[in-house]
Amino acid sequence: MSETHRDSSIVLASNNAGKVREIDALLAAARIRVIPQDALGVPEVEETGKTFVENAILKARNAARHSGLAAIADDSGLEVDALNGAPGIYSARFAGSGASDEANLEKLLAVLRDIPEAKRTARFQCLIVYMRHGEDPTPLICQGTWEGRILFAPRGENGFGYDPVFHVPGEGCSSAELPAATKNRLSHRGQALRALVHRLGGLE
Ligand code: ITT
């Protein structure tokens, strides 16, 4: 049986406008439309997991239960080798609960101030979970990883979160200097969503 949901609605379990924009664009290419959870009055769920996949499942299950629809969730973050993988699952709250992207990014630059370029390796991780309904015991789980390096100062205006300090090897610029389509082609989120679309039986 095809798992494609072109004719039925899917709720997107994210309140992050940057993510929603990217996921919309990536899924639109496969003619899959999603409804952001805030448009359906879905309350935020606490991200109590210890792993990206646990948090993505919590978010997808919450959105599916509250909306009665299939749900897609994205849990993602930045792993910095010099910080033993931090901020990781705590990327959105690195500078404290409710911290702005700017505050998180400034904290990252401060803690890495004395780390030389060669040791500033890092990667974005993205876990995408698709649940057919709130009690789905076999959610689809797809992952993407994007390797790079942390810059010494922010560059560029595009994207969101840590994009201005994430140097993209091969492109010679920060992720925030890439056009949206190029970031989606290369990024952790683009990789994970293309894998999901493939498994849903849609276009790659
Ligand atoms: P939702 O849970 O509502 O989706 P969130 O921002 O809380 O939004 P996460 O818990 O998954 O989502 O945290 C992801 C954080 O990782 C995000 O806030 C950014 O700081 C960072 N991040 C993830 N993907 C990124 C990207 O493509 N570019 C820059 N930063 C990214």
Short mmCIF file of C-alpha atoms and ligand atoms in Angstrom, two decimals:
data_model
loop_
_atom_site.label_atom_id
_atom_site.label_comp_id
_atom_site.label_asym_id
_atom_site.label_seq_id
_atom_site.Cartn_x
_atom_site.Cartn_y
_atom_site.Cartn_z
CA MET A 1 0.00 0.00 0.00
CA SER A 2 1.36 3.41 -0.87
CA GLU A 3 2.09 5.61 2.13
CA THR A 4 1.90 8.79 0.10
CA HIS A 5 -0.30 11.41 1.69
CA ARG A 6 -0.76 13.82 -1.19
CA ASP A 7 -4.53 13.95 -0.75
CA SER A 8 -4.71 14.12 3.05
CA SER A 9 -3.38 16.74 5.39
CA ILE A 10 -0.21 16.42 7.44
CA VAL A 11 0.51 18.56 10.48
CA LEU A 12 4.04 19.93 10.86
CA ALA A 13 5.03 19.69 14.54
CA SER A 14 7.28 22.74 14.70
CA ASN A 15 6.99 26.31 15.97
CA ASN A 16 10.37 27.32 14.53
CA ALA A 17 9.67 29.64 11.58
CA GLY A 18 13.06 28.93 9.98
CA LYS A 19 12.46 25.19 10.00
CA VAL A 20 8.87 25.55 8.78
CA ARG A 21 10.06 27.61 5.80
CA GLU A 22 12.68 25.04 4.82
CA ILE A 23 10.45 22.00 5.35
CA ASP A 24 7.64 23.65 3.33
CA ALA A 25 9.98 24.23 0.41
CA LEU A 26 11.48 20.75 0.54
CA LEU A 27 8.11 18.98 0.69
CA ALA A 28 6.49 21.27 -1.90
CA ALA A 29 9.00 19.86 -4.41
CA ALA A 30 7.32 16.48 -3.82
CA ARG A 31 3.83 18.06 -3.85
CA ILE A 32 3.33 17.28 -0.16
CA ARG A 33 1.64 20.08 1.79
CA VAL A 34 1.87 20.47 5.53
CA ILE A 35 -0.08 22.61 8.02
CA PRO A 36 2.01 24.21 10.80
CA GLN A 37 0.78 23.02 14.19
CA ASP A 38 0.07 26.52 15.52
CA ALA A 39 -2.56 26.97 12.79
CA LEU A 40 -4.40 24.00 14.35
CA GLY A 41 -4.01 25.14 17.96
CA VAL A 42 -1.63 22.30 18.88
CA PRO A 43 0.06 23.11 22.23
CA GLU A 44 3.84 22.78 22.52
CA VAL A 45 5.12 19.61 24.19
CA GLU A 46 8.10 19.52 26.56
CA GLU A 47 11.21 18.04 24.91
CA THR A 48 12.21 15.68 27.70
CA GLY A 49 14.12 13.13 25.59
CA LYS A 50 17.85 12.50 25.77
CA THR A 51 18.20 11.96 22.03
CA PHE A 52 17.08 13.73 18.86
CA VAL A 53 14.92 10.77 17.89
CA GLU A 54 13.08 10.68 21.25
CA ASN A 55 12.31 14.38 21.03
CA ALA A 56 11.15 14.13 17.41
CA ILE A 57 8.79 11.28 18.37
CA LEU A 58 7.43 13.29 21.34
CA LYS A 59 6.69 16.26 19.06
CA ALA A 60 5.15 14.20 16.23
CA ARG A 61 2.97 12.18 18.63
CA ASN A 62 1.75 15.33 20.38
CA ALA A 63 0.80 17.01 17.09
CA ALA A 64 -0.88 13.88 15.70
CA ARG A 65 -2.89 13.33 18.90
CA HIS A 66 -4.08 16.92 19.11
CA SER A 67 -4.88 17.33 15.42
CA GLY A 68 -6.10 13.85 14.46
CA LEU A 69 -3.81 14.07 11.42
CA ALA A 70 -0.59 12.41 10.32
CA ALA A 71 2.39 14.41 11.62
CA ILE A 72 5.97 15.28 10.71
CA ALA A 73 8.43 16.49 13.35
CA ASP A 74 12.04 17.66 13.08
CA ASP A 75 14.45 17.53 15.98
CA SER A 76 17.81 18.94 15.09
CA GLY A 77 20.90 20.60 16.48
CA LEU A 78 24.58 21.36 16.26
CA GLU A 79 27.31 19.04 17.57
CA VAL A 80 30.68 20.71 18.20
CA ASP A 81 33.65 18.35 18.59
CA ALA A 82 35.61 20.69 20.89
CA LEU A 83 32.57 20.68 23.22
CA ASN A 84 32.17 16.89 23.16
CA GLY A 85 29.06 17.18 21.01
CA ALA A 86 27.38 20.08 22.83
CA PRO A 87 25.05 21.87 22.41
CA GLY A 88 23.45 18.85 20.63
CA ILE A 89 19.84 18.30 21.66
CA TYR A 90 20.08 21.49 23.73
CA SER A 91 20.95 23.70 20.72
CA ALA A 92 17.75 25.77 20.92
CA ARG A 93 18.30 26.41 24.66
CA PHE A 94 22.13 26.68 24.79
CA ALA A 95 22.01 30.17 26.33
CA GLY A 96 18.99 29.28 28.50
CA SER A 97 15.34 28.37 28.12
CA GLY A 98 13.67 30.60 25.51
CA ALA A 99 17.03 32.03 24.36
CA SER A 100 17.13 33.84 21.01
CA ASP A 101 19.16 32.54 18.05
CA GLU A 102 21.53 35.49 18.57
CA ALA A 103 22.10 34.69 22.26
CA ASN A 104 22.82 31.03 21.48
CA LEU A 105 25.22 31.93 18.72
CA GLU A 106 27.05 34.53 20.86
CA LYS A 107 27.46 31.98 23.64
CA LEU A 108 28.89 29.46 21.18
CA LEU A 109 31.43 31.97 19.85
CA ALA A 110 32.41 32.91 23.41
CA VAL A 111 33.03 29.34 24.59
CA LEU A 112 35.03 28.57 21.42
CA ARG A 113 37.03 31.81 21.50
CA ASP A 114 40.40 30.11 22.14
CA ILE A 115 39.83 27.05 19.96
CA PRO A 116 41.94 27.14 16.76
CA GLU A 117 40.38 26.71 13.33
CA ALA A 118 41.48 23.09 12.87
CA LYS A 119 39.70 22.05 16.07
CA ARG A 120 36.41 23.83 15.32
CA THR A 121 34.84 20.91 13.47
CA ALA A 122 31.09 20.49 13.91
CA ARG A 123 27.98 19.04 12.30
CA PHE A 124 24.27 19.64 12.13
CA GLN A 125 22.08 16.62 12.87
CA CYS A 126 18.45 16.30 11.81
CA LEU A 127 15.98 13.60 12.80
CA ILE A 128 12.67 13.61 10.97
CA VAL A 129 9.81 11.49 12.28
CA TYR A 130 6.60 10.77 10.39
CA MET A 131 3.65 9.32 12.35
CA ARG A 132 0.53 8.17 10.55
CA HIS A 133 -1.54 8.82 13.71
CA GLY A 134 -0.99 9.53 17.38
CA GLU A 135 -0.61 5.87 18.38
CA ASP A 136 1.49 4.79 15.38
CA PRO A 137 3.83 2.04 16.71
CA THR A 138 6.11 2.12 13.66
CA PRO A 139 6.88 5.75 12.85
CA LEU A 140 9.15 6.44 9.87
CA ILE A 141 12.49 7.81 11.07
CA CYS A 142 14.96 9.54 8.74
CA GLN A 143 18.28 11.22 9.54
CA GLY A 144 20.62 13.71 7.90
CA THR A 145 24.06 15.00 8.90
CA TRP A 146 25.90 18.06 7.58
CA GLU A 147 29.62 18.44 8.37
CA GLY A 148 31.26 21.85 8.74
CA ARG A 149 33.28 24.13 11.01
CA ILE A 150 32.45 26.93 13.43
CA LEU A 151 33.59 30.38 12.24
CA PHE A 152 35.09 33.05 14.55
CA ALA A 153 32.38 35.63 13.70
CA PRO A 154 28.91 35.53 12.11
CA ARG A 155 28.54 35.93 8.33
CA GLY A 156 25.39 36.18 6.18
CA GLU A 157 21.71 36.91 6.65
CA ASN A 158 19.92 33.80 5.37
CA GLY A 159 18.67 30.77 7.27
CA PHE A 160 18.26 30.78 11.04
CA GLY A 161 19.85 29.54 14.26
CA TYR A 162 23.57 28.84 13.98
CA ASP A 163 23.72 29.27 10.18
CA PRO A 164 25.82 32.51 10.36
CA VAL A 165 28.66 30.69 12.20
CA PHE A 166 28.53 27.37 10.30
CA HIS A 167 31.22 27.25 7.62
CA VAL A 168 30.30 24.99 4.71
CA PRO A 169 33.32 23.25 3.20
CA GLY A 170 33.14 23.15 -0.57
CA GLU A 171 31.06 26.32 -0.74
CA GLY A 172 33.63 28.60 0.94
CA CYS A 173 31.00 30.51 2.90
CA SER A 174 28.71 30.25 5.89
CA SER A 175 25.40 28.45 5.71
CA ALA A 176 23.69 31.85 6.15
CA GLU A 177 25.39 33.06 2.95
CA LEU A 178 23.89 30.24 0.88
CA PRO A 179 20.71 30.79 -1.13
CA ALA A 180 17.81 28.84 0.45
CA ALA A 181 17.74 26.30 -2.39
CA THR A 182 21.46 25.53 -2.00
CA LYS A 183 21.14 25.07 1.75
CA ASN A 184 18.20 22.71 1.21
CA ARG A 185 20.21 20.71 -1.33
CA LEU A 186 23.13 20.22 1.08
CA SER A 187 21.70 20.39 4.57
CA HIS A 188 20.97 17.82 7.26
CA ARG A 189 17.27 18.71 6.92
CA GLY A 190 17.29 18.37 3.14
CA GLN A 191 18.92 14.94 3.37
CA ALA A 192 16.46 13.68 5.99
CA LEU A 193 13.37 15.00 4.20
CA ARG A 194 14.41 13.58 0.82
CA ALA A 195 14.82 10.20 2.53
CA LEU A 196 11.34 10.57 4.04
CA VAL A 197 9.78 11.50 0.70
CA HIS A 198 11.42 8.45 -0.85
CA ARG A 199 9.98 6.18 1.86
CA LEU A 200 6.54 7.74 1.48
CA GLY A 201 6.71 6.68 -2.13
CA GLY A 202 6.95 10.19 -3.53
CA LEU A 203 9.43 11.93 -5.79
CA GLU A 204 13.04 12.29 -4.71
P1 ITT B 1 10.56 23.06 17.24
O1 ITT B 1 10.89 22.07 18.33
O2 ITT B 1 9.29 23.79 17.46
O3 ITT B 1 10.65 22.44 15.88
P2 ITT B 1 13.09 24.24 18.04
O4 ITT B 1 13.88 25.40 17.55
O5 ITT B 1 12.84 24.15 19.53
O6 ITT B 1 11.69 24.21 17.24
P3 ITT B 1 14.82 21.94 18.16
O7 ITT B 1 14.52 21.61 19.57
O8 ITT B 1 14.92 20.82 17.16
O9 ITT B 1 13.74 22.91 17.53
O10 ITT B 1 16.17 22.78 18.14
C1 ITT B 1 16.88 22.94 16.97
C2 ITT B 1 17.92 24.04 17.15
O11 ITT B 1 19.12 23.64 16.47
C3 ITT B 1 17.46 25.32 16.45
O12 ITT B 1 16.75 26.16 17.33
C4 ITT B 1 18.76 25.90 15.96
O13 ITT B 1 19.36 26.61 17.02
C5 ITT B 1 19.60 24.66 15.67
N1 ITT B 1 19.47 24.28 14.25
C6 ITT B 1 18.84 23.18 13.76
N2 ITT B 1 18.87 23.17 12.41
C7 ITT B 1 19.51 24.30 12.05
C8 ITT B 1 19.83 24.87 10.80
O14 ITT B 1 19.45 24.31 9.66
N3 ITT B 1 20.50 26.02 10.80
C9 ITT B 1 20.86 26.61 11.95
N4 ITT B 1 20.57 26.17 13.16
C10 ITT B 1 19.90 25.00 13.22
#
